[in-house]
XYZ file of C-alpha atoms in Angstrom:
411
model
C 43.064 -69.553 -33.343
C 39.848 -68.653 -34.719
C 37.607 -66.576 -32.454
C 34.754 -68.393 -32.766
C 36.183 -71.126 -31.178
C 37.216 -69.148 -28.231
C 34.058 -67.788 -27.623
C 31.521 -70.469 -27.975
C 31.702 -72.394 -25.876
C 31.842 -69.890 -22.995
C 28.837 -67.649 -24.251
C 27.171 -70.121 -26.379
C 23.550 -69.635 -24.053
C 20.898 -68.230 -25.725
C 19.724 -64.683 -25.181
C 16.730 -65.998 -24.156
C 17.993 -66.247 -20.680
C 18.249 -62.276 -19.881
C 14.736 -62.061 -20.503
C 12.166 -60.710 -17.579
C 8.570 -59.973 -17.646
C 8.566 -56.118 -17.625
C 4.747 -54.765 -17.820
C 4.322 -51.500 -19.775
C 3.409 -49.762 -16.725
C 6.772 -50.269 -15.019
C 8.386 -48.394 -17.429
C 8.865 -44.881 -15.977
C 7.375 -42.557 -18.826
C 8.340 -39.382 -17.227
C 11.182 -38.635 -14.474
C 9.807 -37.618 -10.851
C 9.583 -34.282 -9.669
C 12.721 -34.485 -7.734
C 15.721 -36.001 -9.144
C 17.086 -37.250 -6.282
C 13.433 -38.494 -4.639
C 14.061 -42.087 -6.630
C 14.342 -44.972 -4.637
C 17.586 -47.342 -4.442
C 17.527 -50.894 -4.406
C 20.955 -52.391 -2.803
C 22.685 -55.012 -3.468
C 25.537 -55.727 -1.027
C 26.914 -59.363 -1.671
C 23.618 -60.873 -2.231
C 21.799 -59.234 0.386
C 18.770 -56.679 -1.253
C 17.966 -53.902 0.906
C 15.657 -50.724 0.140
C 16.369 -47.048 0.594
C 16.362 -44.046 -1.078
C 18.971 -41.914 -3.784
C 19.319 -38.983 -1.438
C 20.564 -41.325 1.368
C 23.029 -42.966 -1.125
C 26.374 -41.610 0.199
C 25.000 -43.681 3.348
C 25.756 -46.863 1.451
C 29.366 -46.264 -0.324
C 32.100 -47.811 1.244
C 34.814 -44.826 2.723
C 37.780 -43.943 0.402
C 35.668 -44.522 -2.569
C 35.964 -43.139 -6.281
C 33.201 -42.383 -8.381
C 33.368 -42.151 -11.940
C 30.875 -40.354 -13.896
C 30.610 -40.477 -17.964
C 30.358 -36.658 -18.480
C 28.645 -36.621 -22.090
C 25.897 -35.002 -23.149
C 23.312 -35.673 -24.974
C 22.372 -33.457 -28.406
C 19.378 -32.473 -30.498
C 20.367 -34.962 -32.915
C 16.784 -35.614 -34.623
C 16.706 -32.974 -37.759
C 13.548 -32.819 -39.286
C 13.400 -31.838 -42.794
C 10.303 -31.502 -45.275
C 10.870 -31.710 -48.953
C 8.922 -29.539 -51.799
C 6.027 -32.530 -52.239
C 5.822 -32.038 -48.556
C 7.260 -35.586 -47.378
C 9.172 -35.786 -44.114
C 12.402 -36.176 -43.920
C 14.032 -36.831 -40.005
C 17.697 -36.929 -40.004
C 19.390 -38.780 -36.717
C 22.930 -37.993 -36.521
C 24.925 -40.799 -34.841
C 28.089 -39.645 -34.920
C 30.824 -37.208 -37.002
C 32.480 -39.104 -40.132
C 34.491 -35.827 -41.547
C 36.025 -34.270 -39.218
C 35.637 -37.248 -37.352
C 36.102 -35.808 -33.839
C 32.642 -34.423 -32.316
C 34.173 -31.049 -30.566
C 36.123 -30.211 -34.092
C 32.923 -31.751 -36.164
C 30.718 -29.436 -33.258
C 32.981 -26.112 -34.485
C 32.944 -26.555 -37.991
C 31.425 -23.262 -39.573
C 31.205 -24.119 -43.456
C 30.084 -27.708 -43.733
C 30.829 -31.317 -42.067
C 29.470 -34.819 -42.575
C 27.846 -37.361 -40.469
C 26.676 -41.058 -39.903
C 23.202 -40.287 -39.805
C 20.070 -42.817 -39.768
C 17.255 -41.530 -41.991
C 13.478 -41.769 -41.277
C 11.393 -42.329 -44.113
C 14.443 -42.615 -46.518
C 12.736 -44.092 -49.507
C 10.815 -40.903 -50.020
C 14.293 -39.231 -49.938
C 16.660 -39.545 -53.381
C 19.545 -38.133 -54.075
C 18.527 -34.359 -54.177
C 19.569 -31.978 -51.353
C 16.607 -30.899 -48.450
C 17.293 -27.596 -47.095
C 15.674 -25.826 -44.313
C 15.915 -22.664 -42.651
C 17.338 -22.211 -38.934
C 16.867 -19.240 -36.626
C 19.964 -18.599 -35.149
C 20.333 -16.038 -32.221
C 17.276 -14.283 -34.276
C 19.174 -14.842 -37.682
C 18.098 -17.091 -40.493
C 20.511 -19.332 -41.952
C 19.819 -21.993 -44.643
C 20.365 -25.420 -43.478
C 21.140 -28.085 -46.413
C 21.695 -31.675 -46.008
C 22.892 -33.965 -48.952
C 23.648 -37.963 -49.470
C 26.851 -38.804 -49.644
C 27.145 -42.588 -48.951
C 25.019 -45.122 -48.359
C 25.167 -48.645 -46.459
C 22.511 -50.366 -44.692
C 21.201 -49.009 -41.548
C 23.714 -46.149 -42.104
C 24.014 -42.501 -44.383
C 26.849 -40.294 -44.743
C 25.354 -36.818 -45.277
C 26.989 -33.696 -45.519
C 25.396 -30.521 -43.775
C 26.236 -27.231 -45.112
C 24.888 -24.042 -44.154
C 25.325 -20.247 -45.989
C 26.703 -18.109 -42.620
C 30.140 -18.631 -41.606
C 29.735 -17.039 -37.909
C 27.533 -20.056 -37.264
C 29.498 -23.218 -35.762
C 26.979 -26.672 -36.199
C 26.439 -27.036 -32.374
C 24.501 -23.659 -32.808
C 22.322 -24.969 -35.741
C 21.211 -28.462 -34.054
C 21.011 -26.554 -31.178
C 18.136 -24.513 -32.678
C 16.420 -26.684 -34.639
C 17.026 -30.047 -33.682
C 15.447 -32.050 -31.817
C 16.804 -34.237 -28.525
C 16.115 -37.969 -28.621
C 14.609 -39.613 -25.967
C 14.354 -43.476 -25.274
C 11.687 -45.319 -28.258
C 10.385 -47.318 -25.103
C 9.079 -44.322 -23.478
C 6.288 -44.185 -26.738
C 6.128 -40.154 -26.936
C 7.588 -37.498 -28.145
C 10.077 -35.040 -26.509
C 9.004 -32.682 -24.409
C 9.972 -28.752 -23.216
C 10.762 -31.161 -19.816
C 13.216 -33.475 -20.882
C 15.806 -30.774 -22.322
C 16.298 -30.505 -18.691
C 15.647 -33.568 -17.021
C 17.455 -35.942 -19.835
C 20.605 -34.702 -18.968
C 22.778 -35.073 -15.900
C 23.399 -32.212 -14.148
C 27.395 -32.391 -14.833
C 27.076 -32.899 -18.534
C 29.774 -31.283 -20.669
C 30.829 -32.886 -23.574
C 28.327 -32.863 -26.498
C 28.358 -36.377 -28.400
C 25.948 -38.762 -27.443
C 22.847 -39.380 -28.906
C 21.136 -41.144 -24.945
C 21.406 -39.700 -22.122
C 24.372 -41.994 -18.983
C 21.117 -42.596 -17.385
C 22.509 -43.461 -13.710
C 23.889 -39.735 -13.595
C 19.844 -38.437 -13.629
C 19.864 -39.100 -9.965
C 22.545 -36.926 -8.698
C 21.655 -33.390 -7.623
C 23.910 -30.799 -5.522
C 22.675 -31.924 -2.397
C 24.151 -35.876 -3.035
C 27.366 -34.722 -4.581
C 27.503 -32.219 -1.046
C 26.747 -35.608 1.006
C 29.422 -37.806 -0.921
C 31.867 -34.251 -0.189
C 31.034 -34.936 3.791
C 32.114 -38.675 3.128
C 34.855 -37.709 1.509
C 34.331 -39.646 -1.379
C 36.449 -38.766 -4.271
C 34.863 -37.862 -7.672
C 36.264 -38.679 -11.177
C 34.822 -38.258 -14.645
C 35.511 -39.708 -18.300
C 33.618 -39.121 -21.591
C 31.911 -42.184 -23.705
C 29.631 -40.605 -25.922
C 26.252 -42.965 -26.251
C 25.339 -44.452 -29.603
C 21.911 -45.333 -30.554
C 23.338 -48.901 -30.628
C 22.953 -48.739 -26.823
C 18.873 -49.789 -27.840
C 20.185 -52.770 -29.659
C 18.770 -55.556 -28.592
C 19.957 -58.701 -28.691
C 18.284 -61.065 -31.438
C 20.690 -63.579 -31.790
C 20.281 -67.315 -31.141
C 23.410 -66.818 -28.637
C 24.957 -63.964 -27.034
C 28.164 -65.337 -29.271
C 26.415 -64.366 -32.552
C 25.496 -60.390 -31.470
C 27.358 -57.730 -32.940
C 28.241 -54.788 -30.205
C 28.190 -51.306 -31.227
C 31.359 -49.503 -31.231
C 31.212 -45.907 -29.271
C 34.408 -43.150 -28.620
C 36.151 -42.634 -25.483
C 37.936 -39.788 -24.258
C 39.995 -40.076 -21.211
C 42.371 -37.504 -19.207
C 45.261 -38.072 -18.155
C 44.583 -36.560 -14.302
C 41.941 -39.466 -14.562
C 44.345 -41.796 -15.284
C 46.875 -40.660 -12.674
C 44.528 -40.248 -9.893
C 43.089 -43.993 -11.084
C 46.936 -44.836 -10.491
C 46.915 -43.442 -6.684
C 43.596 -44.728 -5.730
C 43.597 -47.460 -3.317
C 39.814 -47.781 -2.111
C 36.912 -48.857 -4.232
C 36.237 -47.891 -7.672
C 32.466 -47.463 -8.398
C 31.509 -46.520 -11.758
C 28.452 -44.626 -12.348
C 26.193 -46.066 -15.351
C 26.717 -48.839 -17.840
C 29.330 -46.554 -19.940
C 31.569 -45.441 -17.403
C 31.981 -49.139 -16.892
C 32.296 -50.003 -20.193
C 35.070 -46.997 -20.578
C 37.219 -48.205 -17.507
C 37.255 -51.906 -18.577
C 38.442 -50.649 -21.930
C 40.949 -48.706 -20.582
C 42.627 -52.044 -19.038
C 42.352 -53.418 -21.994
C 43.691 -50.665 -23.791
C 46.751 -50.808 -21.763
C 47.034 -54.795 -22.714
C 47.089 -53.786 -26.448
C 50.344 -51.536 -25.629
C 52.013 -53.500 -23.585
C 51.666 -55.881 -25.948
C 52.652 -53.670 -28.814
C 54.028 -50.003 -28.320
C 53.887 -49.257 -31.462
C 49.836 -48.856 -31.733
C 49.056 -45.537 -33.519
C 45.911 -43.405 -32.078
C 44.003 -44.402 -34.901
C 44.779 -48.258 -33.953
C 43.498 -47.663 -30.602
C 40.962 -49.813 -30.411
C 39.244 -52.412 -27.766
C 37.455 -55.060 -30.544
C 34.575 -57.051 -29.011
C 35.644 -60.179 -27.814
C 39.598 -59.266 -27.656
C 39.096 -59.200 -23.587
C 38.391 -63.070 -23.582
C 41.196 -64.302 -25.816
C 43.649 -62.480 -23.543
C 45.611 -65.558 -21.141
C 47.798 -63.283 -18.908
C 46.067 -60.416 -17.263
C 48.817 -57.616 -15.991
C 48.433 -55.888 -12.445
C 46.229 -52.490 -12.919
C 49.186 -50.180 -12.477
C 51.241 -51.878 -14.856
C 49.115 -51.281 -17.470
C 47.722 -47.438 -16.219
C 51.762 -46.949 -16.155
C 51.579 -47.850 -19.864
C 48.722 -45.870 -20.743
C 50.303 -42.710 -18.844
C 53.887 -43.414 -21.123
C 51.822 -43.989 -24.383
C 50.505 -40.243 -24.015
C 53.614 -38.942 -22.736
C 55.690 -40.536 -26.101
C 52.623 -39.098 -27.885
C 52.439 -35.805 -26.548
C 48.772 -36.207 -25.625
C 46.725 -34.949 -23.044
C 43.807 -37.346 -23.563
C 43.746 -40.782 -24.658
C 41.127 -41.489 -27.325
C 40.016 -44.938 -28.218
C 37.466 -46.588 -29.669
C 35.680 -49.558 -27.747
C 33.732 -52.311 -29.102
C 33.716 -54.643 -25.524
C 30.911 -56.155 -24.674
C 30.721 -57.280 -20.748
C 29.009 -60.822 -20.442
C 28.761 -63.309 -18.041
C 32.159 -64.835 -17.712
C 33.629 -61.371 -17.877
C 36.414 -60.656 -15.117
C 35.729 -57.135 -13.818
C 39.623 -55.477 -13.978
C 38.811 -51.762 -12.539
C 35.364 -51.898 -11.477
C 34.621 -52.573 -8.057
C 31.152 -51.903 -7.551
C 28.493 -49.956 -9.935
C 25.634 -47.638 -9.346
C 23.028 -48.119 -12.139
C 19.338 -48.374 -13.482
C 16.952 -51.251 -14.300
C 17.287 -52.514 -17.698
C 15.555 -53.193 -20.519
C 14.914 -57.768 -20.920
C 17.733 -58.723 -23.426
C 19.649 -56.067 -23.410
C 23.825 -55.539 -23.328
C 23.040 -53.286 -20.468
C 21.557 -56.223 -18.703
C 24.140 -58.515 -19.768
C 26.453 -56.521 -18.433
C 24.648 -56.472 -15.212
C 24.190 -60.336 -15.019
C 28.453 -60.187 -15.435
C 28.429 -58.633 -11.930
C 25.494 -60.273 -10.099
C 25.715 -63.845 -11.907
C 22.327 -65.574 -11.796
C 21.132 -63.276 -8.501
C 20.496 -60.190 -11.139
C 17.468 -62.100 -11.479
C 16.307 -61.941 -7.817
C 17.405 -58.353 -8.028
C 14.748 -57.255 -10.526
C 12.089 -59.799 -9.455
C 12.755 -57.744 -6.034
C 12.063 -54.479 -7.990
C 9.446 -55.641 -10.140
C 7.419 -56.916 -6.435
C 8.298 -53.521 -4.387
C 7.051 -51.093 -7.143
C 10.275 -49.973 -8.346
C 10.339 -47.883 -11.728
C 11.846 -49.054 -14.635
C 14.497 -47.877 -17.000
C 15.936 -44.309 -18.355
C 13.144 -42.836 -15.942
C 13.098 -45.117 -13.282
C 14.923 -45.705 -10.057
C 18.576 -46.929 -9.360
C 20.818 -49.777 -8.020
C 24.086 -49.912 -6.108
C 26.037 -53.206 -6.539
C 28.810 -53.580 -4.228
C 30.910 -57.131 -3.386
């Protein structure tokens, strides 16, 4: 059956109709003082209420599990100036060889990247180098073209010290991306304050905005609760900014982005029996893929890691939909028969409307931007009320996006 066929006429509407009027002084430029001091709108079956992030614990339903995408974000903007004194800004999306990120992260010679390239025709083919101060140490940073497709490079790095790893050299002279909406350039602040407080896991290239909220004093509220805690890794691509252009949500190409999953997570997803809230667009996306993931190997057992893969509209062709723990089961005996202590997976899904949530029971989240994926996702959960939602927000002087205040959804 051709997968066109399957999908339009489900998501044939146009994209038009997750747009929203969002002034440019909605958008929350800078974070507030606090982290926690941001107010929360809540949803609760179609009933808005106001509060406030510190008081969220007050809101989650008892035996709850919250999952938290523990990435963080890198200084992947590498500026560069060439001998006629053009500049050169390097974005590194994500590893190509070694592909991994924490092998790619450790390499101490040289490694390559998928890289977007500011001001690329003033670039040819010769090498830019720069020099890095490293722990006080100069090292000579040099960058060459290796490949070239639209809207993506392959360049090698390679550097002339071989106690240096490359997390050390972006580290000290790159520079950390922040959203293009916010219209200014990084500042000494948002090393800090555009990362969660739990990130770990170097990768992504935008910060799991719903995380910014949490300090120690909510995570010691949610501990009172007894609300469990959970965390996976989906390392954010710059696709996440993607709009989408096309005539129908049908015709938009989703990013792909890696997952990396324990297998504790998976076993204590197994044993959970209250709700499952996922904190932030992509530990959403990562759980749904995970069901979905299981599908694939029930369906086939012989999928190699490199196979793993959740392709964008594969969710909606599926007919028969297995219980949860059949297919966690099938994850768990996929890394046991692989002697694996993490599944990794690459995900494609996009969540529209039509979309039947598998894992996720309820979502904490931000306000996003009008035609986004992020807000198609949302609209997936909320149907048509997402639009009350934000028309709430937009009338009761929330603040909008990365910056901005937060949402709990709960049915």
């Amino acid at each position: 059956m051709n997968e066109k066929s399957v999908i339009k006429p489900v998501f044939n509407q146009s994209a038009q109709a997750l747009n929203y009027e969002l002034p440019d002084n909605r958008i929350a430029k800078y974070p507030l003082d606090e982290r926690d001091a941001s107010k929360l709108l809540v949803w609760k079956n179609g009933e808005i209420s106001d509060a406030s992030f510190r008081s969220i614990a007050d809101y989650l339903p008892e035996k709850s599990l919250l999952v938290f995408n523990n990435t963080k974000v890198i200084r992947a903007r590498l500026p560069f100036q060439k001998k006629t004194g053009a500049q050169i800004e390097i974005f590194c999306l994500d590893p190509e060889s070694p592909a991994d990120y924490q092998v790619a992260f450790q390499q101490t010679q040289k490694c390559s990247w998928n890289c977007m390239v500011g001001n690329l025709k003033k670039w040819k083919n010769e090498p830019l180098e720069k020099e890095v101060l490293v722990d006080g140490r100069p090292v000579t940073l040099v960058a060459s073209k290796q490949q070239q497709t639209p809207g993506n490079v392959v360049i090698e790095f390679s550097w002339n010290d071989a106690t240096v790893d490359f997390a050390s050299l972006i580290e000290a002279s790159g520079i950390l991306p922040i959203p293009p909406y916010l219209h200014r350039d990084t500042e000494a602040s948002d090393l800090e304050r555009y990362q969660t407080i739990y990130s770990k896991i170097k990768g992504s290239v935008a910060a799991p905005t719903a995380g910014l909220h949490f300090t120690d004093s909510v995570f010691e509220a949610l501990k009172k609760k007894s609300i469990s805690l959970a965390e996976v890794t989906l390392h954010v691509g710059a696709g996440t900014f993607k709009p989408v252009k096309a005539a129908t949500i049908a015709e938009h190409e989703m990013h792909a982005e890696k997952i990396v999953v324990s297998r504790p997570l998976l076993e204590q997803l197994l044993q959970h029996e209250g709700p499952l809230i996922a904190v932030g667009t992509t530990s959403i996306r990562t759980l749904e893929s995970l069901y979905w993931l299981g599908v694939s190997l029930l369906e086939n057992k012989q999928l190699s890691p490199e196979n793993l893969t959740v392709e964008q509209w594969s969710p909606y062709r599926k007919e028969e939909k297995p219980a949860v723990k059949t297919v966690l089961n099938a994850l768990l005996t996929y890394l046991d028969e692989n002697q694996l202590s993490h599944l990794v997976a690459s995900t494609q899904i996009i969540i529209v409307p039509g979309y039947e949530f598998q894992l996720v029971d309820g979502m904490i989240t931000n306000f996003h931007q009008p035609q986004s994926t992020l807000l198609l996702l949302i609209s997936a959960y909320l149907g048509d009320d997402w639009q009350r939602v934000y028309q709430h927000a937009l009338n009761n002087n929330y603040r909008f996006l990365s910056y901005g205040d937060s949402n709990l959804y709960l049915k």
